[in-house]
PDB file of C-alpha atoms in Angstrom:
ATOM      1  CA  MET U1184       0.368   8.509 -28.677  1.00 40.00           C
ATOM      2  CA  ILE U1185       0.713  10.830 -25.686  1.00 43.00           C
ATOM      3  CA  ARG U1186       3.430  13.362 -26.329  1.00 43.00           C
ATOM      4  CA  ILE U1187       6.009  14.305 -23.716  1.00 43.00           C
ATOM      5  CA  TYR U1188       8.766  16.882 -23.617  1.00 38.00           C
ATOM      6  CA  LYS U1189      12.281  16.908 -22.268  1.00 42.00           C
ATOM      7  CA  ALA U1190      12.443  17.306 -18.508  1.00 43.00           C
ATOM      8  CA  SER U1191      14.509  19.987 -16.874  1.00 40.00           C
ATOM      9  CA  LYS U1192      14.671  18.150 -13.563  1.00 46.00           C
ATOM     10  CA  GLY U1193      17.307  15.895 -12.066  1.00 47.00           C
ATOM     11  CA  GLN U1194      17.201  12.137 -11.960  1.00 55.00           C
ATOM     12  CA  LEU U1195      14.128  10.803 -10.152  1.00 65.00           C
ATOM     13  CA  LYS U1196      13.547   7.671  -8.093  1.00 78.00           C
ATOM     14  CA  HIS U1197      10.949   5.196  -9.242  1.00 81.00           C
ATOM     15  CA  ARG U1198       8.499   6.293  -6.513  1.00 81.00           C
ATOM     16  CA  GLU U1199       8.719   9.902  -7.684  1.00 88.00           C
ATOM     17  CA  ILE U1200       8.140   8.773 -11.267  1.00 91.00           C
ATOM     18  CA  PHE U1201       5.238   6.636 -10.059  1.00 89.00           C
ATOM     19  CA  ASP U1202       3.688   9.702  -8.391  1.00 88.00           C
ATOM     20  CA  GLU U1203       4.136  11.895 -11.479  1.00 91.00           C
ATOM     21  CA  ILE U1204       2.632   9.351 -13.887  1.00 93.00           C
ATOM     22  CA  LYS U1205      -0.215   8.629 -11.460  1.00 91.00           C
ATOM     23  CA  LYS U1206      -0.950  12.369 -11.277  1.00 91.00           C
ATOM     24  CA  LYS U1207      -1.090  12.626 -15.085  1.00 93.00           C
ATOM     25  CA  ILE U1208      -3.629   9.802 -15.143  1.00 92.00           C
ATOM     26  CA  ASP U1209      -5.677  11.063 -12.188  1.00 89.00           C
ATOM     27  CA  ASN U1210      -6.032  14.568 -13.609  1.00 91.00           C
ATOM     28  CA  GLY U1211      -6.946  13.277 -17.087  1.00 91.00           C
ATOM     29  CA  GLU U1212      -3.818  14.493 -18.849  1.00 93.00           C
ATOM     30  CA  TRP U1213      -3.220  10.897 -19.942  1.00 93.00           C
ATOM     31  CA  LYS U1214      -6.557   9.575 -21.182  1.00 92.00           C
ATOM     32  CA  GLU U1215      -8.168   6.219 -20.494  1.00 91.00           C
ATOM     33  CA  GLY U1216      -7.513   3.660 -23.211  1.00 90.00           C
ATOM     34  CA  LYS U1217      -4.584   5.603 -24.679  1.00 92.00           C
ATOM     35  CA  ALA U1218      -1.004   4.324 -24.878  1.00 94.00           C
ATOM     36  CA  ILE U1219       1.547   5.961 -22.611  1.00 95.00           C
ATOM     37  CA  PRO U1220       5.064   6.841 -23.849  1.00 94.00           C
ATOM     38  CA  THR U1221       7.543   4.008 -24.298  1.00 94.00           C
ATOM     39  CA  GLU U1222      10.104   3.088 -21.646  1.00 93.00           C
ATOM     40  CA  ARG U1223      12.786   4.733 -23.752  1.00 93.00           C
ATOM     41  CA  GLU U1224      10.810   7.994 -24.044  1.00 94.00           C
ATOM     42  CA  LEU U1225      10.038   8.033 -20.332  1.00 94.00           C
ATOM     43  CA  SER U1226      13.662   7.279 -19.528  1.00 92.00           C
ATOM     44  CA  GLU U1227      14.799  10.267 -21.581  1.00 91.00           C
ATOM     45  CA  TYR U1228      12.105  12.515 -20.122  1.00 90.00           C
ATOM     46  CA  TYR U1229      12.773  11.692 -16.473  1.00 89.00           C
ATOM     47  CA  LEU U1230      16.545  11.291 -16.953  1.00 89.00           C
ATOM     48  CA  SER U1231      16.306   7.873 -15.304  1.00 89.00           C
ATOM     49  CA  SER U1232      17.270   4.339 -16.232  1.00 91.00           C
ATOM     50  CA  ARG U1233      14.804   2.076 -18.011  1.00 91.00           C
ATOM     51  CA  THR U1234      14.984  -0.235 -14.992  1.00 91.00           C
ATOM     52  CA  THR U1235      13.703   2.588 -12.796  1.00 91.00           C
ATOM     53  CA  ILE U1236      10.948   3.396 -15.306  1.00 93.00           C
ATOM     54  CA  ARG U1237       9.977  -0.276 -15.485  1.00 91.00           C
ATOM     55  CA  LYS U1238       9.637  -0.465 -11.677  1.00 89.00           C
ATOM     56  CA  ALA U1239       7.354   2.581 -11.624  1.00 90.00           C
ATOM     57  CA  ILE U1240       5.193   1.174 -14.424  1.00 91.00           C
ATOM     58  CA  GLU U1241       4.964  -2.201 -12.698  1.00 87.00           C
ATOM     59  CA  SER U1242       3.780  -0.493  -9.494  1.00 83.00           C
ATOM     60  CA  LEU U1243       1.103   1.346 -11.474  1.00 87.00           C
ATOM     61  CA  LYS U1244      -0.013  -1.922 -13.065  1.00 85.00           C
ATOM     62  CA  GLN U1245      -0.394  -3.500  -9.635  1.00 75.00           C
ATOM     63  CA  ARG U1246      -2.596  -0.592  -8.551  1.00 76.00           C
ATOM     64  CA  GLY U1247      -4.902  -0.818 -11.554  1.00 79.00           C
ATOM     65  CA  TYR U1248      -3.655   2.229 -13.483  1.00 88.00           C
ATOM     66  CA  LEU U1249      -1.942   0.572 -16.448  1.00 90.00           C
ATOM     67  CA  HIS U1250      -1.859  -2.636 -18.426  1.00 87.00           C
ATOM     68  CA  SER U1251       0.452  -3.828 -21.186  1.00 87.00           C
ATOM     69  CA  VAL U1252      -0.419  -5.546 -24.454  1.00 86.00           C
ATOM     70  CA  HIS U1253       2.409  -7.536 -26.006  1.00 84.00           C
ATOM     71  CA  GLY U1254       3.663  -5.871 -29.161  1.00 86.00           C
ATOM     72  CA  GLN U1255       1.361  -2.857 -28.782  1.00 91.00           C
ATOM     73  CA  GLY U1256       2.419  -0.955 -25.669  1.00 92.00           C
ATOM     74  CA  THR U1257       1.188   0.065 -22.216  1.00 93.00           C
ATOM     75  CA  PHE U1258      -2.257   1.637 -21.856  1.00 93.00           C
ATOM     76  CA  VAL U1259      -4.202   3.645 -19.272  1.00 92.00           C
ATOM     77  CA  LEU U1260      -6.960   1.595 -17.633  1.00 86.00           C
ATOM     78  CA  PRO U1261     -10.440   2.997 -16.895  1.00 83.00           C
ATOM     79  CA  ALA U1262     -10.970   4.650 -13.511  1.00 78.00           C
ATOM     80  CA  ARG U1263     -13.185   1.761 -12.374  1.00 65.00           C
ATOM     81  CA  SER U1264     -10.139  -0.512 -12.464  1.00 64.00           C
ATOM     82  CA  ARG U1265      -8.451   1.703  -9.909  1.00 64.00           C
ATOM     83  CA  GLU U1266     -11.563   1.968  -7.762  1.00 54.00           C
ATOM     84  CA  ASN U1267     -11.833  -1.816  -7.631  1.00 48.00           C
ATOM     85  CA  HIS U1268      -8.216  -2.393  -6.796  1.00 49.00           C
ATOM     86  CA  LEU U1269      -8.378  -4.056  -3.386  1.00 49.00           C
ATOM     87  CA  LEU U1270      -4.843  -3.760  -2.042  1.00 56.00           C
ATOM     88  CA  HIS U1271      -3.952  -0.231  -1.042  1.00 62.00           C
ATOM     89  CA  SER U1272      -2.160   1.495   1.762  1.00 71.00           C
ATOM     90  CA  PHE U1273      -3.892   3.640   4.373  1.00 77.00           C
ATOM     91  CA  THR U1274      -1.842   6.600   3.137  1.00 78.00           C
ATOM     92  CA  ASP U1275      -3.054   6.172  -0.463  1.00 74.00           C
ATOM     93  CA  ASP U1276      -6.622   5.709   0.753  1.00 77.00           C
ATOM     94  CA  ILE U1277      -6.674   8.906   2.797  1.00 80.00           C
ATOM     95  CA  LYS U1278      -5.074  10.908  -0.019  1.00 79.00           C
ATOM     96  CA  ALA U1279      -7.719   9.548  -2.414  1.00 74.00           C
ATOM     97  CA  ARG U1280     -10.379  10.879  -0.021  1.00 77.00           C
ATOM     98  CA  GLY U1281      -8.775  14.317  -0.153  1.00 82.00           C
ATOM     99  CA  GLY U1282      -7.402  14.116   3.382  1.00 86.00           C
ATOM    100  CA  ILE U1283      -3.970  14.433   4.954  1.00 90.00           C
ATOM    101  CA  PRO U1284      -2.678  11.133   6.409  1.00 89.00           C
ATOM    102  CA  ALA U1285      -0.847  11.156   9.736  1.00 92.00           C
ATOM    103  CA  GLN U1286       0.250   8.618  12.323  1.00 94.00           C
ATOM    104  CA  ASN U1287       1.321   8.212  15.936  1.00 96.00           C
ATOM    105  CA  ILE U1288       3.658   5.264  16.526  1.00 97.00           C
ATOM    106  CA  LEU U1289       2.823   3.685  19.878  1.00 97.00           C
ATOM    107  CA  GLU U1290       5.224   0.724  19.827  1.00 96.00           C
ATOM    108  CA  MET U1291       7.856  -0.566  17.403  1.00 96.00           C
ATOM    109  CA  GLY U1292      10.577  -3.209  17.489  1.00 95.00           C
ATOM    110  CA  LEU U1293      11.315  -6.936  17.710  1.00 95.00           C
ATOM    111  CA  ILE U1294       9.046  -9.105  19.860  1.00 96.00           C
ATOM    112  CA  PRO U1295       8.719 -12.894  20.444  1.00 97.00           C
ATOM    113  CA  VAL U1296       6.733 -14.844  17.844  1.00 96.00           C
ATOM    114  CA  SER U1297       3.337 -16.115  18.990  1.00 96.00           C
ATOM    115  CA  ASP U1298       1.626 -19.167  17.513  1.00 96.00           C
ATOM    116  CA  VAL U1299      -0.926 -16.957  15.724  1.00 96.00           C
ATOM    117  CA  ILE U1300       1.777 -14.832  14.083  1.00 97.00           C
ATOM    118  CA  ARG U1301       3.878 -17.866  13.159  1.00 96.00           C
ATOM    119  CA  LYS U1302       0.893 -19.451  11.425  1.00 95.00           C
ATOM    120  CA  ASN U1303      -0.210 -16.348   9.522  1.00 95.00           C
ATOM    121  CA  LEU U1304       3.292 -15.382   8.392  1.00 96.00           C
ATOM    122  CA  GLU U1305       4.275 -19.032   7.760  1.00 94.00           C
ATOM    123  CA  LEU U1306       7.433 -18.571   9.793  1.00 95.00           C
ATOM    124  CA  ASP U1307       9.956 -21.361  10.227  1.00 93.00           C
ATOM    125  CA  ILE U1308      10.062 -23.002  13.650  1.00 93.00           C
ATOM    126  CA  HIS U1309      13.578 -21.622  14.147  1.00 92.00           C
ATOM    127  CA  VAL U1310      12.348 -18.000  13.856  1.00 93.00           C
ATOM    128  CA  HIS U1311      11.841 -16.645  17.369  1.00 93.00           C
ATOM    129  CA  THR U1312      11.278 -12.907  16.876  1.00 94.00           C
ATOM    130  CA  VAL U1313       9.220 -10.766  14.509  1.00 96.00           C
ATOM    131  CA  PHE U1314       9.142  -7.029  13.768  1.00 97.00           C
ATOM    132  CA  TYR U1315       6.142  -5.317  15.341  1.00 97.00           C
ATOM    133  CA  ILE U1316       4.539  -1.891  14.821  1.00 98.00           C
ATOM    134  CA  LYS U1317       1.475  -0.458  16.565  1.00 98.00           C
ATOM    135  CA  ARG U1318       0.160   2.872  15.288  1.00 97.00           C
ATOM    136  CA  ILE U1319      -2.809   5.203  15.464  1.00 97.00           C
ATOM    137  CA  ARG U1320      -3.716   6.407  11.966  1.00 95.00           C
ATOM    138  CA  TYR U1321      -5.262   9.820  11.374  1.00 94.00           C
ATOM    139  CA  MET U1322      -6.902  11.901   8.684  1.00 92.00           C
ATOM    140  CA  GLY U1323      -5.731  15.333   9.696  1.00 92.00           C
ATOM    141  CA  SER U1324      -6.285  15.391  13.464  1.00 93.00           C
ATOM    142  CA  THR U1325      -9.126  12.841  13.456  1.00 94.00           C
ATOM    143  CA  PRO U1326      -8.157   9.319  14.569  1.00 95.00           C
ATOM    144  CA  LEU U1327      -9.373   6.796  11.994  1.00 93.00           C
ATOM    145  CA  GLY U1328      -7.892   3.559  13.233  1.00 95.00           C
ATOM    146  CA  ILE U1329      -5.432   1.503  15.223  1.00 97.00           C
ATOM    147  CA  GLN U1330      -3.134  -0.692  13.140  1.00 96.00           C
ATOM    148  CA  THR U1331      -0.923  -3.377  14.613  1.00 97.00           C
ATOM    149  CA  SER U1332       1.469  -4.999  12.121  1.00 97.00           C
ATOM    150  CA  TRP U1333       3.802  -7.983  12.336  1.00 98.00           C
ATOM    151  CA  LEU U1334       6.370  -8.137   9.516  1.00 97.00           C
ATOM    152  CA  ALA U1335       8.276 -11.121   8.155  1.00 93.00           C
ATOM    153  CA  LEU U1336      11.700  -9.474   7.807  1.00 93.00           C
ATOM    154  CA  ASN U1337      14.904 -11.385   7.174  1.00 89.00           C
ATOM    155  CA  ASP U1338      17.954 -11.273   9.428  1.00 86.00           C
ATOM    156  CA  GLY U1339      19.675  -7.913   9.051  1.00 87.00           C
ATOM    157  CA  GLN U1340      16.568  -6.178   7.710  1.00 92.00           C
ATOM    158  CA  GLU U1341      15.126  -3.384   9.806  1.00 91.00           C
ATOM    159  CA  ILE U1342      13.235  -0.129   9.595  1.00 94.00           C
ATOM    160  CA  THR U1343      13.403   2.728  12.067  1.00 95.00           C
ATOM    161  CA  GLN U1344      10.785   4.989  13.577  1.00 95.00           C
ATOM    162  CA  ASP U1345      12.392   8.038  11.947  1.00 95.00           C
ATOM    163  CA  GLU U1346      12.227   6.347   8.522  1.00 95.00           C
ATOM    164  CA  LEU U1347       8.572   5.420   8.965  1.00 95.00           C
ATOM    165  CA  LEU U1348       7.638   8.915  10.111  1.00 93.00           C
ATOM    166  CA  ALA U1349       9.558  10.495   7.227  1.00 92.00           C
ATOM    167  CA  THR U1350       8.035   8.205   4.602  1.00 90.00           C
ATOM    168  CA  GLY U1351       4.528   8.185   6.046  1.00 88.00           C
ATOM    169  CA  SER U1352       3.679   4.841   4.459  1.00 89.00           C
ATOM    170  CA  LEU U1353       4.909   1.447   5.651  1.00 92.00           C
ATOM    171  CA  TYR U1354       4.423  -0.132   2.222  1.00 90.00           C
ATOM    172  CA  ILE U1355       6.448   2.575   0.496  1.00 88.00           C
ATOM    173  CA  LEU U1356       9.235   2.236   3.059  1.00 92.00           C
ATOM    174  CA  LEU U1357       9.348  -1.564   2.723  1.00 93.00           C
ATOM    175  CA  GLU U1358       9.483  -1.299  -1.056  1.00 88.00           C
ATOM    176  CA  GLU U1359      12.075   1.463  -1.274  1.00 88.00           C
ATOM    177  CA  LYS U1360      14.422   0.310   1.490  1.00 93.00           C
ATOM    178  CA  LEU U1361      14.046  -3.485   1.554  1.00 93.00           C
ATOM    179  CA  ALA U1362      12.591  -4.244  -1.905  1.00 88.00           C
ATOM    180  CA  ILE U1363       9.588  -5.926  -0.246  1.00 90.00           C
ATOM    181  CA  LYS U1364       6.613  -5.239  -2.508  1.00 85.00           C
ATOM    182  CA  PRO U1365       2.982  -6.043  -1.607  1.00 85.00           C
ATOM    183  CA  LEU U1366       0.943  -7.887  -4.214  1.00 77.00           C
ATOM    184  CA  GLU U1367      -2.363  -8.966  -2.714  1.00 79.00           C
ATOM    185  CA  ALA U1368      -4.063  -9.536   0.619  1.00 84.00           C
ATOM    186  CA  THR U1369      -6.845 -11.455   2.316  1.00 85.00           C
ATOM    187  CA  GLU U1370      -8.961  -9.666   4.911  1.00 89.00           C
ATOM    188  CA  ILE U1371     -11.504 -10.795   7.477  1.00 92.00           C
ATOM    189  CA  ILE U1372     -13.829  -8.047   8.728  1.00 93.00           C
ATOM    190  CA  SER U1373     -16.277  -8.084  11.636  1.00 95.00           C
ATOM    191  CA  ALA U1374     -18.063  -5.540  13.815  1.00 95.00           C
ATOM    192  CA  ARG U1375     -17.874  -5.253  17.597  1.00 95.00           C
ATOM    193  CA  LEU U1376     -17.873  -2.828  20.490  1.00 95.00           C
ATOM    194  CA  PRO U1377     -14.537  -1.134  21.232  1.00 96.00           C
ATOM    195  CA  SER U1378     -12.455  -1.886  24.302  1.00 95.00           C
ATOM    196  CA  PRO U1379     -11.950   0.905  26.880  1.00 95.00           C
ATOM    197  CA  LEU U1380      -8.428   1.545  25.513  1.00 96.00           C
ATOM    198  CA  GLU U1381      -9.710   1.664  21.921  1.00 96.00           C
ATOM    199  CA  ARG U1382     -12.408   4.145  22.936  1.00 96.00           C
ATOM    200  CA  THR U1383      -9.749   6.371  24.462  1.00 96.00           C
ATOM    201  CA  LEU U1384      -7.278   6.166  21.550  1.00 96.00           C
ATOM    202  CA  LEU U1385      -9.971   6.650  18.900  1.00 97.00           C
ATOM    203  CA  GLU U1386     -11.975   9.231  20.870  1.00 96.00           C
ATOM    204  CA  LEU U1387     -15.179   7.171  20.801  1.00 96.00           C
ATOM    205  CA  THR U1388     -18.308   7.064  22.916  1.00 92.00           C
ATOM    206  CA  ALA U1389     -19.632   3.968  24.644  1.00 85.00           C
ATOM    207  CA  GLU U1390     -22.244   3.598  21.863  1.00 89.00           C
ATOM    208  CA  ASP U1391     -19.769   3.576  18.972  1.00 95.00           C
ATOM    209  CA  VAL U1392     -19.106   0.392  17.011  1.00 96.00           C
ATOM    210  CA  VAL U1393     -15.770  -0.497  15.413  1.00 96.00           C
ATOM    211  CA  LEU U1394     -14.796  -2.596  12.419  1.00 95.00           C
ATOM    212  CA  SER U1395     -12.226  -5.211  13.407  1.00 96.00           C
ATOM    213  CA  CYS U1396     -10.099  -6.400  10.489  1.00 93.00           C
ATOM    214  CA  THR U1397      -7.301  -8.903  10.115  1.00 95.00           C
ATOM    215  CA  ARG U1398      -5.193  -8.972   6.964  1.00 93.00           C
ATOM    216  CA  VAL U1399      -2.472 -11.229   5.593  1.00 93.00           C
ATOM    217  CA  THR U1400      -0.528  -9.447   2.854  1.00 91.00           C
ATOM    218  CA  LEU U1401       1.483 -11.382   0.271  1.00 86.00           C
ATOM    219  CA  SER U1402       4.591 -10.015  -1.426  1.00 85.00           C
ATOM    220  CA  VAL U1403       5.192 -10.240  -5.177  1.00 76.00           C
ATOM    221  CA  GLU U1404       6.952 -13.539  -4.405  1.00 79.00           C
ATOM    222  CA  ARG U1405       3.556 -14.660  -3.021  1.00 77.00           C
ATOM    223  CA  LYS U1406       4.948 -15.146   0.482  1.00 87.00           C
ATOM    224  CA  PRO U1407       3.314 -13.637   3.590  1.00 93.00           C
ATOM    225  CA  MET U1408       5.066 -10.340   4.319  1.00 94.00           C
ATOM    226  CA  GLU U1409       2.679  -8.817   6.863  1.00 96.00           C
ATOM    227  CA  TYR U1410      -0.033  -9.809   9.283  1.00 97.00           C
ATOM    228  CA  VAL U1411      -2.021  -6.832  10.547  1.00 96.00           C
ATOM    229  CA  GLU U1412      -4.890  -6.292  12.946  1.00 97.00           C
ATOM    230  CA  MET U1413      -6.879  -3.093  12.356  1.00 95.00           C
ATOM    231  CA  VAL U1414      -9.626  -1.386  14.332  1.00 97.00           C
ATOM    232  CA  TYR U1415     -11.651   1.366  12.638  1.00 95.00           C
ATOM    233  CA  PRO U1416     -14.628   3.390  13.910  1.00 96.00           C
ATOM    234  CA  ALA U1417     -17.552   2.248  11.754  1.00 94.00           C
ATOM    235  CA  SER U1418     -18.865   5.824  11.595  1.00 91.00           C
ATOM    236  CA  ARG U1419     -15.599   7.192  10.127  1.00 88.00           C
ATOM    237  CA  TYR U1420     -14.308   4.499   7.808  1.00 80.00           C
ATOM    238  CA  SER U1421     -15.816   2.425   4.992  1.00 77.00           C
ATOM    239  CA  TYR U1422     -14.673  -0.243   2.567  1.00 72.00           C
ATOM    240  CA  LYS U1423     -15.316  -0.673  -1.126  1.00 67.00           C
ATOM    241  CA  ALA U1424     -14.828  -4.171  -2.536  1.00 66.00           C
ATOM    242  CA  ARG U1425     -15.306  -5.676  -5.952  1.00 59.00           C
ATOM    243  CA  ILE U1426     -17.097  -9.035  -6.030  1.00 54.00           C
ATOM    244  CA  THR U1427     -16.705 -11.104  -9.205  1.00 49.00           C
ATOM    245  CA  LYS U1428     -17.913 -14.518 -10.266  1.00 48.00           C
ATOM    246  CA  ASP U1429     -14.499 -15.944  -9.455  1.00 45.00           C
ATOM    247  CA  SER U1430     -14.813 -14.709  -5.872  1.00 46.00           C
ATOM    248  CA  PHE U1431     -17.501 -17.299  -5.142  1.00 42.00           C
ATOM    249  CA  SER U1432     -15.226 -20.185  -6.080  1.00 40.00           C
ATOM    250  CA  VAL U1433     -12.606 -19.325  -3.463  1.00 38.00           C
TER     251      VAL U1433
END
């Protein structure tokens, strides 16, 4: 059993607890295959409710850090499980590469629903607007991609530019403010030449090639929560994907 000691800090939110546990696993303080402390022990240590602890643990399970065995406890998964975890945010990806994520929000707000967006987000015919965000994503000062997202938000739900800039990650903001949690996604990736505008925004030459990706992200309720179109310079960005036997039956 991994031992912990009483915290001297104030009550933490589940995202802060998530970050602290993730750090313990990443730096090897909590070893692969070993059981982590119980919810009760973590609750006492972080001075937080067991509900908050449970949310942090569930987020770590979804990202391939932990798994639970009924009657035995929750255990640290091998690093390869995290490497093969397909759904991740741009912010997490850049941090994992040792970089500093940044963004420039070009456009943001409600726009009319197109047929393509209605189909991908499975929107009811009575829904006429959708929340839209277009951003340039950076690692430090280097532009790594253009992301355009359409979000299936309910009436009364909204996020602001200040909130997105302060949080840095759209997925974290959606989860913390609106309790919308991503579960899995399907992506289609192709290569092409960039448009003149894309060359300007991404600081590319006429010879550069970009990866063009579309993604439909499902929430934990397995409903489409986001449709996103992404453009990445092929020379600056790469993907790692895990292919299993089950993949060929889809």
